[in-house]
PDB file of C-alpha atoms in Angstrom:
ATOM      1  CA  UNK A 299       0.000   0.000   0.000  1.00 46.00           C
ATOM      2  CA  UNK A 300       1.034   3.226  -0.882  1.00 47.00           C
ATOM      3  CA  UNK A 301       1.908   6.109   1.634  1.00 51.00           C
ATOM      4  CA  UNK A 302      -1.064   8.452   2.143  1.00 50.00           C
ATOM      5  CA  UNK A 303      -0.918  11.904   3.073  1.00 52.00           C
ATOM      6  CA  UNK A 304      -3.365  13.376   5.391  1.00 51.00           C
ATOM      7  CA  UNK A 305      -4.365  15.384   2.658  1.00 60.00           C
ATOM      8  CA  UNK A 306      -5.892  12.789   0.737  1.00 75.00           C
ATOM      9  CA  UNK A 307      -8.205  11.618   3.577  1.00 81.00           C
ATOM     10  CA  UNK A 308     -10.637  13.415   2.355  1.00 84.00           C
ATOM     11  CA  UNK A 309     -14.077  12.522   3.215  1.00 88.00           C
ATOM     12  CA  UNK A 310     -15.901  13.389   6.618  1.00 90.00           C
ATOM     13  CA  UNK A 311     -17.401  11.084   8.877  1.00 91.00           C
ATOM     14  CA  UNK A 312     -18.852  10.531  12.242  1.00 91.00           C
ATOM     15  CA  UNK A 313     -18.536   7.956  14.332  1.00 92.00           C
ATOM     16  CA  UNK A 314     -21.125   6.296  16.165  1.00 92.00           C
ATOM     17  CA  UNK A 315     -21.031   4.940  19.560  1.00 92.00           C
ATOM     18  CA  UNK A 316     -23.577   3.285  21.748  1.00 91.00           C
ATOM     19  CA  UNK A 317     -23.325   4.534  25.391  1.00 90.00           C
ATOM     20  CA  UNK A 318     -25.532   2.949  28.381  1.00 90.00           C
ATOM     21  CA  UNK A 319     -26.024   4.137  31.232  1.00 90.00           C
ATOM     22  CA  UNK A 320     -29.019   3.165  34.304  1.00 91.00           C
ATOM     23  CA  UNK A 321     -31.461   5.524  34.966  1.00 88.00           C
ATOM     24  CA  UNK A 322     -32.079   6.685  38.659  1.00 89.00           C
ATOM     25  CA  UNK A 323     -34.600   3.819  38.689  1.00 90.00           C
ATOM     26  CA  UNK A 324     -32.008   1.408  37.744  1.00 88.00           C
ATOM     27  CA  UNK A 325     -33.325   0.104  34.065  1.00 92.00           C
ATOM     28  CA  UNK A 326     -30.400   0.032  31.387  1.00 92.00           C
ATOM     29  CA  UNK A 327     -30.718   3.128  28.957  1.00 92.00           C
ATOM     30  CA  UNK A 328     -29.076   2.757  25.945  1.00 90.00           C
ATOM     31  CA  UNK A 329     -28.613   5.845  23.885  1.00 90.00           C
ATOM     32  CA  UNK A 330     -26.010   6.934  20.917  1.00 90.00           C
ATOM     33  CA  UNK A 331     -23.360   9.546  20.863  1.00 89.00           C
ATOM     34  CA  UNK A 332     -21.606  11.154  17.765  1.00 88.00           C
ATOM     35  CA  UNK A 333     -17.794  11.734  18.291  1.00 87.00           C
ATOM     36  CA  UNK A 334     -16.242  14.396  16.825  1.00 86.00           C
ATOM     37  CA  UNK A 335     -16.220  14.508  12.875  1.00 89.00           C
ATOM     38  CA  UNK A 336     -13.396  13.175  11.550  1.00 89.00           C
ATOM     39  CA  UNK A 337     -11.916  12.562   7.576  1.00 90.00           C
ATOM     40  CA  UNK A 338     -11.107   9.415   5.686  1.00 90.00           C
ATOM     41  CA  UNK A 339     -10.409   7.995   3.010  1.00 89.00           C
ATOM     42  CA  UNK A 340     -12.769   5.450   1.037  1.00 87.00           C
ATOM     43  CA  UNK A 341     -10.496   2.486  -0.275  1.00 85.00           C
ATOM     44  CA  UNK A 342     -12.059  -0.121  -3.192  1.00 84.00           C
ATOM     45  CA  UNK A 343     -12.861  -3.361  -2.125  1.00 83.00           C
ATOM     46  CA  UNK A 344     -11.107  -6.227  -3.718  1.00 82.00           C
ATOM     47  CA  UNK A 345     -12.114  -9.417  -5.398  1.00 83.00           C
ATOM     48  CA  UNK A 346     -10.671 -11.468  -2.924  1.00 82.00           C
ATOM     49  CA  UNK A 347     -12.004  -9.594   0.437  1.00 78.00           C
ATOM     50  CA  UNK A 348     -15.109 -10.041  -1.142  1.00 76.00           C
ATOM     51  CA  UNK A 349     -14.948 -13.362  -1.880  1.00 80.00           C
ATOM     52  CA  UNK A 350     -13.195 -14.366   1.539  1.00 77.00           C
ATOM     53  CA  UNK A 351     -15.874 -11.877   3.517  1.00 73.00           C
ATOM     54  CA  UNK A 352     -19.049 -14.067   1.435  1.00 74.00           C
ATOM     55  CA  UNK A 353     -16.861 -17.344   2.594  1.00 76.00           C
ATOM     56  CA  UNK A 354     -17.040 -16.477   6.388  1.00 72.00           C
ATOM     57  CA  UNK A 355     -21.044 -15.867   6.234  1.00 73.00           C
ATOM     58  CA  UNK A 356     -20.483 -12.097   6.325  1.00 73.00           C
ATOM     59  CA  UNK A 357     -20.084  -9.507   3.727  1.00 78.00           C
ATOM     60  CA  UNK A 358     -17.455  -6.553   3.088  1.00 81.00           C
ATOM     61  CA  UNK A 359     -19.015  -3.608   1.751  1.00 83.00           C
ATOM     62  CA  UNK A 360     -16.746  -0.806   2.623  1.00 86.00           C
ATOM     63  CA  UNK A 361     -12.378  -0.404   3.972  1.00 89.00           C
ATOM     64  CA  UNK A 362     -12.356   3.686   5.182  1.00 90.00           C
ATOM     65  CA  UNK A 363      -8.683   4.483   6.152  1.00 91.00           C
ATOM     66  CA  UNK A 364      -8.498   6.635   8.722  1.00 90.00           C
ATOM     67  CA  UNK A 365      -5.802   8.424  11.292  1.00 88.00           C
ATOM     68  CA  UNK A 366      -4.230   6.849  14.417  1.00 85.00           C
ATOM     69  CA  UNK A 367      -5.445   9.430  16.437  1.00 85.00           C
ATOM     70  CA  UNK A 368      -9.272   8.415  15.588  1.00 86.00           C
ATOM     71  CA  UNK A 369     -10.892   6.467  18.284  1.00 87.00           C
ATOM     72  CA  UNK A 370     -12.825   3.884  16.358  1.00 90.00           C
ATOM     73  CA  UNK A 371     -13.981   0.657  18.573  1.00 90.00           C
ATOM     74  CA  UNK A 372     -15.717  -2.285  17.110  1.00 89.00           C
ATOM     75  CA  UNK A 373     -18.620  -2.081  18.636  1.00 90.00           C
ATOM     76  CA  UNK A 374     -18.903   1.465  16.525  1.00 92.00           C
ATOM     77  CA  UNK A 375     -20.801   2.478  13.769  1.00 92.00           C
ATOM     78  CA  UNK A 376     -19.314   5.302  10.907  1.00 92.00           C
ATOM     79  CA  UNK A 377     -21.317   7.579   9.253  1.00 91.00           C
ATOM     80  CA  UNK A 378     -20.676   9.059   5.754  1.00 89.00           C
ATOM     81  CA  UNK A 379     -21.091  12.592   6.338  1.00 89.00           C
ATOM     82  CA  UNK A 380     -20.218  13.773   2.545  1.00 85.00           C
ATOM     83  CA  UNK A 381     -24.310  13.854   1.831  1.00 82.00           C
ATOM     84  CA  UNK A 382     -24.714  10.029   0.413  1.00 82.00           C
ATOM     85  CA  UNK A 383     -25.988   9.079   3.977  1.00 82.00           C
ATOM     86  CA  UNK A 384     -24.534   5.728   4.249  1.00 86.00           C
ATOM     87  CA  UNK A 385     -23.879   3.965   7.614  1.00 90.00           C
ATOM     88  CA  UNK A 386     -21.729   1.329   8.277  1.00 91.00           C
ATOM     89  CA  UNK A 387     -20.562  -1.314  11.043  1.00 91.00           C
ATOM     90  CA  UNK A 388     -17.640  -1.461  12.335  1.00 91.00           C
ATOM     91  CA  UNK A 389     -16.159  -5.632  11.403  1.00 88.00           C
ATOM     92  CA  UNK A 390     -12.769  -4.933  11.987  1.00 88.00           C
ATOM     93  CA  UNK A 391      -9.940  -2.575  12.661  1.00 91.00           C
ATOM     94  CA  UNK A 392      -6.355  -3.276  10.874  1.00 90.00           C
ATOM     95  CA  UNK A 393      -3.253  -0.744  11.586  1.00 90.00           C
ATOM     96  CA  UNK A 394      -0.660   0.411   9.257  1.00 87.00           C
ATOM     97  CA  UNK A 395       2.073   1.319  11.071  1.00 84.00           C
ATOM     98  CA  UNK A 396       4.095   2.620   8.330  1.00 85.00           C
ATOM     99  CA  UNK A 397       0.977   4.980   7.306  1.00 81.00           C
ATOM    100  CA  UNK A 398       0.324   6.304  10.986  1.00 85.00           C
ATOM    101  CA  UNK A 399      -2.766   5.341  10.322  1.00 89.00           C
ATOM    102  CA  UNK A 400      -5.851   2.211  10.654  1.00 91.00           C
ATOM    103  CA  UNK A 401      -8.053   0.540   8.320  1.00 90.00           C
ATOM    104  CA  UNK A 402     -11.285  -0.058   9.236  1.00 91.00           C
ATOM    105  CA  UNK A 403     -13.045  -3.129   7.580  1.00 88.00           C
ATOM    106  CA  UNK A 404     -17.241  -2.855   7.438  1.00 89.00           C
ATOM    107  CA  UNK A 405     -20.321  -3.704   5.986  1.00 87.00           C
ATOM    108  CA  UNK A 406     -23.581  -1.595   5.350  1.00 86.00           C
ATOM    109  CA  UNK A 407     -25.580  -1.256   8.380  1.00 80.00           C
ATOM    110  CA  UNK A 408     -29.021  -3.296   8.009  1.00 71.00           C
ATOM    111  CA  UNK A 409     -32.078  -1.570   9.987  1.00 68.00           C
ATOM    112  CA  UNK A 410     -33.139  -4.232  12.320  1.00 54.00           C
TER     113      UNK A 410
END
């Protein structure tokens, strides 16, 4: 993989967590929270990652390379914020050390 720039991450997003808390009653309250807005860059899927991702019973719609510094768990969701309104699940997180930077591997969220 080539070297990227932080000026080629160029696309904003926002990511998604799920935060629960108890109420003063004591039920579980599960609510989400919208770090920061952050930029990435899209990457093309390959062949094979979509082959391999069909092969493990789970599909690869989306990689998003972002910085180190972006706090991304797996438990997250990413929003697209560039006006195409996609939303995406969080399947895995990959670093590149030589890129300061992580890939994050997803799939389109389903509304369930």
């Amino acid at each position: 993989m080539a070297k990227v720039s932080r000026g080629r991450l160029s696309t904003p997003i926002g990511v998604v967590r799920k935060i629960t808390t108890r109420t003063t009653t004591g039920a579980v309250k599960s609510t989400n929270s919208v770090m920061p807005q952050t930029w990435c860059e899209l990457l093309p899927i390959s062949t094979r990652d979509f082959v391999e991702g069909h092969a493990a019973g789970s599909s690869v719609d989306a990689k998003i390379l972002v910085d180190t510094a972006t706090d991304i768990k797996a438990s997250d969701e990413i929003q697209v914020l560039d006006g195409s309104g996609f939303v995406y699940e969080v399947l895995g997180i990959m670093p590149v050390p030589k890129d300061n930077k992580k890939i994050v591997v997803c799939r389109t969220k389903t509304n369930s």
